[in-house]
Amino acid sequence: MSKVHVVTNVNGEPREMLCEPQQSLLEVLRDELGMTGTKEGCATGDCGACSVMLNGRLVCSCLTLGVEAEGADITTIEGIAEGSQLHPVQRKFLEHAALQCGICTPGFIVATKALLDRNPNPDETTIRYWLAGNLCRCTGYDKIIRAVQDAATELAHEA
Amino acid sequence: MARVVFPEHLLQHTGGTREIEVQASNYRGIVRAVDKQWPGIEQVLIKSAVAIDGQIYQDAWLEPIREDSEIFFMQRIEGG
Amino acid sequence: MAEARDYRAIGTRPVRPDGVDKVTGRANFGADMTLPNMIHGKVLRSPHAHARIKSIDASRALQLPGVYAVISGADFPSGAEGEISGEGGGTVSDLAKNIMARDKALYHGHAVAAVAAKTAFLAESALELIDVDYEVLPPVLDVDTAMADGAPLVDEHQRTGGGQGDAPSNIAAITKFERGDPEAGFAAADVVVEGAYRVPTAHQGYIEPHACTATLDEEGRATVWCCTQGHFDVRSMTAGVLGKSVGEIKVIPSEIGGGFGGKTVIYLEPLAVKLSELTGRPVKMVMSREEVFRATGPTSASHCRVKVGAKRDGTITAATAWLAYEAGAFPGAPVGPGCMSVFAPYDLDNFRIEGFDVLVNKPKAAAYRAPGAPQSLHAMESTIDELARKLGMDPIDLRLANCADEGTHAPYGPTFPPIGIKKCLEAAKAHPNYTTPKAEGTGRGIAAGFWFNIGMQSSAEVRLSEDGTVTVMEGSPDIGGSRASMCLMAAETLGVPYNIVRAHVGDTESTGFCNVTGGSRTTFATGLAVVQACEDIIAECKQRAAMTWDIDADQVDWTDGEAVPKPGVNIDVAPLSLADIAGNAGRTGGPILGRASLNAQGAGASFSVNFADVTVDRETGKVDVLNFTAIQDAGTAIHPAYVEGQMQGGAVQGLGWALNEEYVYDNNGVMENAGFLDYRIPVASDMPMIDTQIIEVPNPSHPYGVRGVGETPIVAPLAVTSNAVSDALGFRISDLPLSPPSVLAAIDAHDEA
């Protein structure tokens, strides 16, 4: 099978890569670009550990083909912090102890940022339903929800 | 004399005896004395946990035994 | 020692040392390893739950360009000896056969061959070209069938342990506990309640699939990177399966994406080492989610019968329990701890407990959080709830009337030291969520939980840098914030700020032996090693200060991170801080490090009381949890946020098991829901906030009173849910899960009757 040349933009930087037609965006990010912050938990779109932004939309990168990245803007967990400054969502996850093992955390942070970008003041129910596509087996979600609420409050004050 | 109690899973090795009294100053002495009574049981005992006066030990080799100590052999516990 | 006291660092909630790496995607987990020249391994799994393997022909697979090697059971040494740690124990020989089937495939998904190829995709394609000739055998799929006369045998060589004759049997072992005269106790009872309860197989459900990368050098020395709860155990198990010495294997733990007991055993590591040996290249193996479900340790499904008799005033006069647990294809269900837990919250004079470790054609059960206790205590705590109803007593009052306490002769033998069950019950009774009456149309359930907690072996080394900053090196993989707890205990002991201490998890060659992170032992046992290593540092610092001041070391005190002359020592000197002493270490005798290695004894049992309010939709059978309150004795909470996190996470795992999670098998033993879509673990929108209250009854065997908290939280939620749903419906559904289809079926059956 011949590989496909793909030109894309990851976290604001132009990237070129050769992908096999069947490779998922998740595999391409991890195996071709070495960006292992995006995690695989299921490869069937059920767990959200591989969440990335594709042209401003939250997607499971395991359900997206690498070749679909052609000409796209992709944001991964590696692009959430601004330089050496953690994004408020990242900081609040730390302050609230909203992670235990940390494998689901990149997906939750990308998904939370996507939520707060479109809805700066979500109520608890909205947060719980928005994050229902991200599985966490360690925390029982309580501290994650509180971290998201606190991040929303802080971002609202900054705005 | 310390009181030594065997749980159900050890009774096949003690011919059904549930409890004996043993004179020993440490755990090693207890195991030796029990093995003297039922040769070979030491190999099973060293795989058991033991409670000495309520305190659970997975490996009690170093523990002293008081004159009136209560020694319960029990299954090992680990966990998730 | 260990009475409640004021601490400076302990009890605070700082950010964990590994936190930034985990929120930025920099932390490396099991599947994140890449090595030059690396190739990929995949496993061929049995399509039958029970089959004799007549032949394996890999010639077609090996012809595929880019396929480097194929292995099967014949490539591994037979007759491996020794025993492995873990719940119910087990032998290296069984472990080896679970990792790669030999003459028989014993469950659907059992590994029968493995391939190494240039890419994972190619390796996967090559699996389809391996020809295996099976003779399909009838599978045994539940404990009742397996224990019946004439059942097909999972293992024709299996005899029942415990002296039950010499006929082959699926019953691998029988455990019994007995005290007093249960029959007389029941005869003296005014009320007797009994029931049978089934709990289905559930999976630990860690989000990170098993993964490892292995290389073998020209001298036969292997290096393995993997996600595990205990890399020293990976080393010994891998060595055992491969017939190597532990000295030939180095294991480097990655970060670990959840385990809950499921990553205390191994599946891939010996295969990757063997494939590396045959190909001369590093081999990476990563399981798919489907493989995780089909082939890695779920917990035991169980069938439990419990009977309890009591006087009118609630005093329990007798209790019996009959517990049958599925071990899977090899002996070692956690039925022993199930038996030892079932009556642990109670002070009983007359009881009998029988437990059966039963082979079935399903994956070998692995530890899952308080292994064995959720199943048996679901049965007991459901029975106690029924008893409270019959007696017309508040369920907390009934438990208070019978609960164990310091001095109680525990059902499994020893006499309890100080324990927290009574305080948890009293706290529950006074809790605003309990004193607030339940809302109209809802049901409330309450239950107690328990886990022994364990100690075992740990090592730690603490090093002072020249500016007085502190490095802690230990060997317990950090699965939920333990580095933060180690730093807090080190900061507390040394009397220095938390932020100058960093904890690291070393590999098998850079730190001393540590048993697995499991059994709620890490904060207790590895914490104890860290505290002792810090005390070693303090002793050395006092020595150095004494030398500097020309006095004796026993004339020096260590106060608030500084060496000072003892009161009454007549000498006019300024205190020497840790940084002063560290900066001068070269002149006073060289670098300063402290170390400790121990086999920790005296782990303190942790009891809990949980309660919740639920609604049941009678049209759909759906149960909604409105609120949940978890109260647990932590001994001392070193980092309260992570203690709460354990309580909340365990509660939601227990709720998931109670409400939805189960392995659904067809008649051939094929799991029909091997993915997160159909094996439904709780998602954020299913759950309420989980309220927590930490009770602190310090463990006298730990300098800071730590008991360990991780196991207990999963235990009570099963019966809490059953009891709440029964309260809402007005009748009991004994079996789990209380998923919409089963609740609806029970409502329909009840309405008809």
mmCIF file of N, CA and C in Angstrom, chain A residues 1 22 30 36-37 39-42 46-47 77-78 86 90 94 97 99-103 105 109 124 128-129 132 135 137-143 145-146 149, chain C residues 16 19 23 25 27 29 31-32 121 203-205 207 256-258 260 289 368 479 641-642 644-646 648-649 652-653 661 677 681-684 687-690:
data_model
loop_
_atom_site.group_PDB
_atom_site.id
_atom_site.type_symbol
_atom_site.label_atom_id
_atom_site.label_comp_id
_atom_site.label_asym_id
_atom_site.label_seq_id
_atom_site.Cartn_x
_atom_site.Cartn_y
_atom_site.Cartn_z
ATOM 1 N N MET A 1 0.849 -1.196 0.000
ATOM 2 C CA MET A 1 0.000 0.000 0.000
ATOM 3 C C MET A 1 0.884 1.245 0.000
ATOM 4 N N GLN A 22 -5.055 3.570 5.978
ATOM 5 C CA GLN A 22 -5.920 3.074 7.062
ATOM 6 C C GLN A 22 -5.530 3.635 8.420
ATOM 7 N N ARG A 30 0.689 9.942 17.107
ATOM 8 C CA ARG A 30 1.562 9.247 18.058
ATOM 9 C C ARG A 30 2.779 8.622 17.377
ATOM 10 N N THR A 36 2.867 11.871 21.747
ATOM 11 C CA THR A 36 2.198 10.793 22.488
ATOM 12 C C THR A 36 1.309 11.301 23.630
ATOM 13 N N GLY A 37 1.124 12.610 23.693
ATOM 14 C CA GLY A 37 0.223 13.137 24.725
ATOM 15 C C GLY A 37 -1.211 12.707 24.511
ATOM 16 N N LYS A 39 -3.880 9.970 23.920
ATOM 17 C CA LYS A 39 -3.810 8.572 24.348
ATOM 18 C C LYS A 39 -4.848 7.692 23.661
ATOM 19 N N GLU A 40 -4.525 6.398 23.562
ATOM 20 C CA GLU A 40 -5.513 5.428 23.088
ATOM 21 C C GLU A 40 -6.032 4.625 24.269
ATOM 22 N N GLY A 41 -7.370 4.683 24.460
ATOM 23 C CA GLY A 41 -7.968 3.864 25.502
ATOM 24 C C GLY A 41 -8.833 2.764 24.925
ATOM 25 N N CYS A 42 -9.360 2.989 23.700
ATOM 26 C CA CYS A 42 -10.279 1.984 23.161
ATOM 27 C C CYS A 42 -10.195 1.841 21.646
ATOM 28 N N ASP A 46 -15.136 5.387 22.215
ATOM 29 C CA ASP A 46 -15.974 5.301 23.412
ATOM 30 C C ASP A 46 -15.382 5.991 24.642
ATOM 31 N N CYS A 47 -14.062 6.220 24.659
ATOM 32 C CA CYS A 47 -13.452 6.653 25.930
ATOM 33 C C CYS A 47 -12.956 8.084 25.932
ATOM 34 N N ILE A 77 -3.259 18.031 23.102
ATOM 35 C CA ILE A 77 -2.926 18.399 24.485
ATOM 36 C C ILE A 77 -1.608 19.166 24.535
ATOM 37 N N GLU A 78 -0.690 18.842 23.608
ATOM 38 C CA GLU A 78 0.614 19.522 23.629
ATOM 39 C C GLU A 78 0.482 21.003 23.273
ATOM 40 N N LEU A 86 0.793 27.290 31.986
ATOM 41 C CA LEU A 86 -0.310 26.329 31.883
ATOM 42 C C LEU A 86 -1.613 27.076 31.603
ATOM 43 N N GLN A 90 -5.718 23.418 32.844
ATOM 44 C CA GLN A 90 -4.652 22.524 33.318
ATOM 45 C C GLN A 90 -4.329 22.806 34.783
ATOM 46 N N LEU A 94 -4.894 20.387 38.303
ATOM 47 C CA LEU A 94 -3.858 20.090 39.300
ATOM 48 C C LEU A 94 -4.302 20.503 40.699
ATOM 49 N N ALA A 97 -6.836 18.231 42.346
ATOM 50 C CA ALA A 97 -6.498 16.804 42.349
ATOM 51 C C ALA A 97 -7.484 16.040 41.459
ATOM 52 N N LEU A 99 -7.010 14.472 38.849
ATOM 53 C CA LEU A 99 -6.465 13.322 38.131
ATOM 54 C C LEU A 99 -5.824 12.404 39.148
ATOM 55 N N GLN A 100 -5.944 11.104 38.899
ATOM 56 C CA GLN A 100 -5.210 10.148 39.725
ATOM 57 C C GLN A 100 -4.127 9.495 38.875
ATOM 58 N N CYS A 101 -4.524 8.598 37.955
ATOM 59 C CA CYS A 101 -3.482 7.980 37.130
ATOM 60 C C CYS A 101 -3.035 8.909 36.012
ATOM 61 N N GLY A 102 -3.946 9.718 35.487
ATOM 62 C CA GLY A 102 -3.571 10.711 34.492
ATOM 63 C C GLY A 102 -3.710 10.290 33.040
ATOM 64 N N ILE A 103 -4.138 9.048 32.764
ATOM 65 C CA ILE A 103 -4.197 8.619 31.356
ATOM 66 C C ILE A 103 -5.339 9.306 30.617
ATOM 67 N N THR A 105 -6.486 12.263 31.390
ATOM 68 C CA THR A 105 -6.401 13.704 31.621
ATOM 69 C C THR A 105 -6.207 14.529 30.345
ATOM 70 N N ILE A 109 -8.833 17.458 29.330
ATOM 71 C CA ILE A 109 -8.436 18.868 29.252
ATOM 72 C C ILE A 109 -8.779 19.443 27.880
ATOM 73 N N GLU A 124 -23.577 22.496 36.092
ATOM 74 C CA GLU A 124 -23.010 21.164 36.368
ATOM 75 C C GLU A 124 -23.550 20.125 35.381
ATOM 76 N N ARG A 128 -21.392 17.793 32.889
ATOM 77 C CA ARG A 128 -21.436 16.326 32.971
ATOM 78 C C ARG A 128 -21.816 15.701 31.628
ATOM 79 N N TYR A 129 -22.756 16.309 30.909
ATOM 80 C CA TYR A 129 -23.142 15.748 29.612
ATOM 81 C C TYR A 129 -22.074 16.003 28.554
ATOM 82 N N ALA A 132 -19.420 13.491 29.025
ATOM 83 C CA ALA A 132 -19.881 12.095 29.108
ATOM 84 C C ALA A 132 -19.162 11.193 28.098
ATOM 85 N N LEU A 135 -14.120 8.936 29.446
ATOM 86 C CA LEU A 135 -14.184 8.023 30.589
ATOM 87 C C LEU A 135 -13.014 8.270 31.536
ATOM 88 N N ARG A 137 -11.731 6.320 35.113
ATOM 89 C CA ARG A 137 -12.036 5.200 36.005
ATOM 90 C C ARG A 137 -11.537 5.463 37.423
ATOM 91 N N CYS A 138 -10.720 6.509 37.610
ATOM 92 C CA CYS A 138 -10.106 6.709 38.937
ATOM 93 C C CYS A 138 -10.891 7.645 39.846
ATOM 94 N N THR A 139 -11.390 8.754 39.303
ATOM 95 C CA THR A 139 -11.812 9.852 40.185
ATOM 96 C C THR A 139 -13.275 9.829 40.571
ATOM 97 N N GLY A 140 -14.115 9.087 39.835
ATOM 98 C CA GLY A 140 -15.552 9.192 40.078
ATOM 99 C C GLY A 140 -16.109 10.526 39.598
ATOM 100 N N TYR A 141 -15.297 11.293 38.872
ATOM 101 C CA TYR A 141 -15.676 12.544 38.191
ATOM 102 C C TYR A 141 -15.844 13.753 39.112
ATOM 103 N N ASP A 142 -16.086 13.553 40.392
ATOM 104 C CA ASP A 142 -16.402 14.662 41.298
ATOM 105 C C ASP A 142 -15.389 15.800 41.164
ATOM 106 N N LYS A 143 -14.102 15.467 41.350
ATOM 107 C CA LYS A 143 -13.081 16.527 41.355
ATOM 108 C C LYS A 143 -12.854 17.103 39.958
ATOM 109 N N ILE A 145 -15.310 17.605 37.752
ATOM 110 C CA ILE A 145 -16.394 18.581 37.553
ATOM 111 C C ILE A 145 -16.075 19.865 38.310
ATOM 112 N N ARG A 146 -15.579 19.726 39.532
ATOM 113 C CA ARG A 146 -15.249 20.920 40.323
ATOM 114 C C ARG A 146 -14.116 21.721 39.678
ATOM 115 N N GLN A 149 -15.612 23.658 36.805
ATOM 116 C CA GLN A 149 -16.396 24.794 37.304
ATOM 117 C C GLN A 149 -15.475 25.934 37.733
ATOM 118 N N ARG C 16 0.608 17.674 43.069
ATOM 119 C CA ARG C 16 1.504 16.520 43.035
ATOM 120 C C ARG C 16 2.746 16.809 42.178
ATOM 121 N N GLY C 19 2.433 16.245 38.472
ATOM 122 C CA GLY C 19 1.196 16.784 37.914
ATOM 123 C C GLY C 19 1.363 17.480 36.578
ATOM 124 N N VAL C 23 -0.730 16.897 32.931
ATOM 125 C CA VAL C 23 -1.733 17.769 32.299
ATOM 126 C C VAL C 23 -1.237 18.364 30.980
ATOM 127 N N GLY C 25 0.526 16.294 28.711
ATOM 128 C CA GLY C 25 0.736 15.203 27.757
ATOM 129 C C GLY C 25 2.173 14.720 27.702
ATOM 130 N N ALA C 27 3.844 13.164 30.196
ATOM 131 C CA ALA C 27 4.070 11.935 30.968
ATOM 132 C C ALA C 27 4.031 10.723 30.039
ATOM 133 N N PHE C 29 3.376 6.943 29.302
ATOM 134 C CA PHE C 29 2.637 5.772 29.761
ATOM 135 C C PHE C 29 3.123 4.539 28.985
ATOM 136 N N ALA C 31 2.240 2.683 26.472
ATOM 137 C CA ALA C 31 2.302 2.575 25.010
ATOM 138 C C ALA C 31 3.122 3.693 24.382
ATOM 139 N N ASP C 32 3.731 4.558 25.208
ATOM 140 C CA ASP C 32 4.398 5.743 24.651
ATOM 141 C C ASP C 32 5.873 5.511 24.326
ATOM 142 N N PHE C 121 0.028 -3.261 12.234
ATOM 143 C CA PHE C 121 -0.979 -3.619 11.238
ATOM 144 C C PHE C 121 -0.594 -4.927 10.530
ATOM 145 N N HIS C 203 -15.000 -5.897 35.104
ATOM 146 C CA HIS C 203 -13.590 -5.652 34.783
ATOM 147 C C HIS C 203 -13.104 -4.407 35.511
ATOM 148 N N GLN C 204 -11.806 -4.415 35.850
ATOM 149 C CA GLN C 204 -11.201 -3.262 36.520
ATOM 150 C C GLN C 204 -11.401 -1.999 35.680
ATOM 151 N N GLY C 205 -11.349 -2.141 34.365
ATOM 152 C CA GLY C 205 -11.716 -1.038 33.477
ATOM 153 C C GLY C 205 -10.750 0.125 33.442
ATOM 154 N N ILE C 207 -8.291 2.721 32.009
ATOM 155 C CA ILE C 207 -8.418 3.286 30.656
ATOM 156 C C ILE C 207 -7.198 2.942 29.788
ATOM 157 N N ILE C 256 1.497 4.753 34.907
ATOM 158 C CA ILE C 256 0.498 3.699 34.764
ATOM 159 C C ILE C 256 -0.888 4.308 34.710
ATOM 160 N N GLY C 257 -1.611 3.935 33.662
ATOM 161 C CA GLY C 257 -2.943 4.497 33.433
ATOM 162 C C GLY C 257 -4.036 3.669 34.070
ATOM 163 N N GLY C 258 -3.964 3.530 35.372
ATOM 164 C CA GLY C 258 -4.983 2.768 36.104
ATOM 165 C C GLY C 258 -4.612 1.307 36.196
ATOM 166 N N PHE C 260 -6.012 -0.878 39.508
ATOM 167 C CA PHE C 260 -7.051 -1.378 40.429
ATOM 168 C C PHE C 260 -6.864 -2.855 40.757
ATOM 169 N N ARG C 289 -8.480 -2.671 23.342
ATOM 170 C CA ARG C 289 -9.476 -2.704 24.416
ATOM 171 C C ARG C 289 -10.203 -4.046 24.446
ATOM 172 N N TYR C 368 -9.077 -7.151 41.986
ATOM 173 C CA TYR C 368 -9.773 -5.898 41.701
ATOM 174 C C TYR C 368 -10.147 -5.291 43.039
ATOM 175 N N ILE C 479 0.079 5.480 41.168
ATOM 176 C CA ILE C 479 -1.137 5.210 40.409
ATOM 177 C C ILE C 479 -2.215 6.227 40.744
ATOM 178 N N ALA C 641 -6.991 15.331 49.663
ATOM 179 C CA ALA C 641 -7.656 15.369 48.354
ATOM 180 C C ALA C 641 -7.522 14.019 47.650
ATOM 181 N N TYR C 642 -6.373 13.382 47.808
ATOM 182 C CA TYR C 642 -6.210 12.076 47.154
ATOM 183 C C TYR C 642 -6.911 10.961 47.932
ATOM 184 N N GLU C 644 -9.842 11.530 49.457
ATOM 185 C CA GLU C 644 -11.212 11.719 48.948
ATOM 186 C C GLU C 644 -11.340 11.131 47.550
ATOM 187 N N GLY C 645 -10.290 11.339 46.745
ATOM 188 C CA GLY C 645 -10.309 10.814 45.377
ATOM 189 C C GLY C 645 -10.434 9.304 45.345
ATOM 190 N N GLN C 646 -9.729 8.622 46.252
ATOM 191 C CA GLN C 646 -9.861 7.160 46.338
ATOM 192 C C GLN C 646 -11.289 6.786 46.730
ATOM 193 N N GLN C 648 -14.049 8.539 46.332
ATOM 194 C CA GLN C 648 -15.004 8.871 45.263
ATOM 195 C C GLN C 648 -14.858 7.910 44.082
ATOM 196 N N GLY C 649 -13.615 7.640 43.704
ATOM 197 C CA GLY C 649 -13.390 6.752 42.566
ATOM 198 C C GLY C 649 -13.851 5.332 42.861
ATOM 199 N N VAL C 652 -17.653 5.145 42.771
ATOM 200 C CA VAL C 652 -18.239 5.115 41.424
ATOM 201 C C VAL C 652 -17.945 3.773 40.741
ATOM 202 N N GLN C 653 -16.798 3.170 41.019
ATOM 203 C CA GLN C 653 -16.573 1.818 40.487
ATOM 204 C C GLN C 653 -17.589 0.841 41.073
ATOM 205 N N GLU C 661 -22.394 -2.830 35.101
ATOM 206 C CA GLU C 661 -21.266 -3.577 34.557
ATOM 207 C C GLU C 661 -21.458 -5.079 34.717
ATOM 208 N N LEU C 677 -18.497 0.541 24.771
ATOM 209 C CA LEU C 677 -19.859 0.926 24.404
ATOM 210 C C LEU C 677 -20.872 -0.003 25.071
ATOM 211 N N ILE C 681 -19.148 1.417 31.706
ATOM 212 C CA ILE C 681 -18.708 1.941 32.998
ATOM 213 C C ILE C 681 -19.350 3.315 33.179
ATOM 214 N N PRO C 682 -19.460 3.798 34.426
ATOM 215 C CA PRO C 682 -20.145 5.077 34.633
ATOM 216 C C PRO C 682 -19.464 6.222 33.882
ATOM 217 N N VAL C 683 -20.278 7.100 33.310
ATOM 218 C CA VAL C 683 -19.769 8.321 32.693
ATOM 219 C C VAL C 683 -20.219 9.496 33.574
ATOM 220 N N ALA C 684 -19.666 10.662 33.269
ATOM 221 C CA ALA C 684 -19.882 11.820 34.154
ATOM 222 C C ALA C 684 -21.365 12.122 34.350
ATOM 223 N N MET C 687 -23.530 10.204 37.149
ATOM 224 C CA MET C 687 -23.177 10.246 38.571
ATOM 225 C C MET C 687 -23.474 11.599 39.204
ATOM 226 N N PRO C 688 -23.802 11.583 40.490
ATOM 227 C CA PRO C 688 -23.860 12.840 41.250
ATOM 228 C C PRO C 688 -22.472 13.137 41.819
ATOM 229 N N MET C 689 -22.341 14.268 42.504
ATOM 230 C CA MET C 689 -21.137 14.485 43.303
ATOM 231 C C MET C 689 -21.104 13.385 44.374
ATOM 232 N N ILE C 690 -19.907 12.994 44.773
ATOM 233 C CA ILE C 690 -19.764 11.956 45.808
ATOM 234 C C ILE C 690 -19.263 12.653 47.073
#
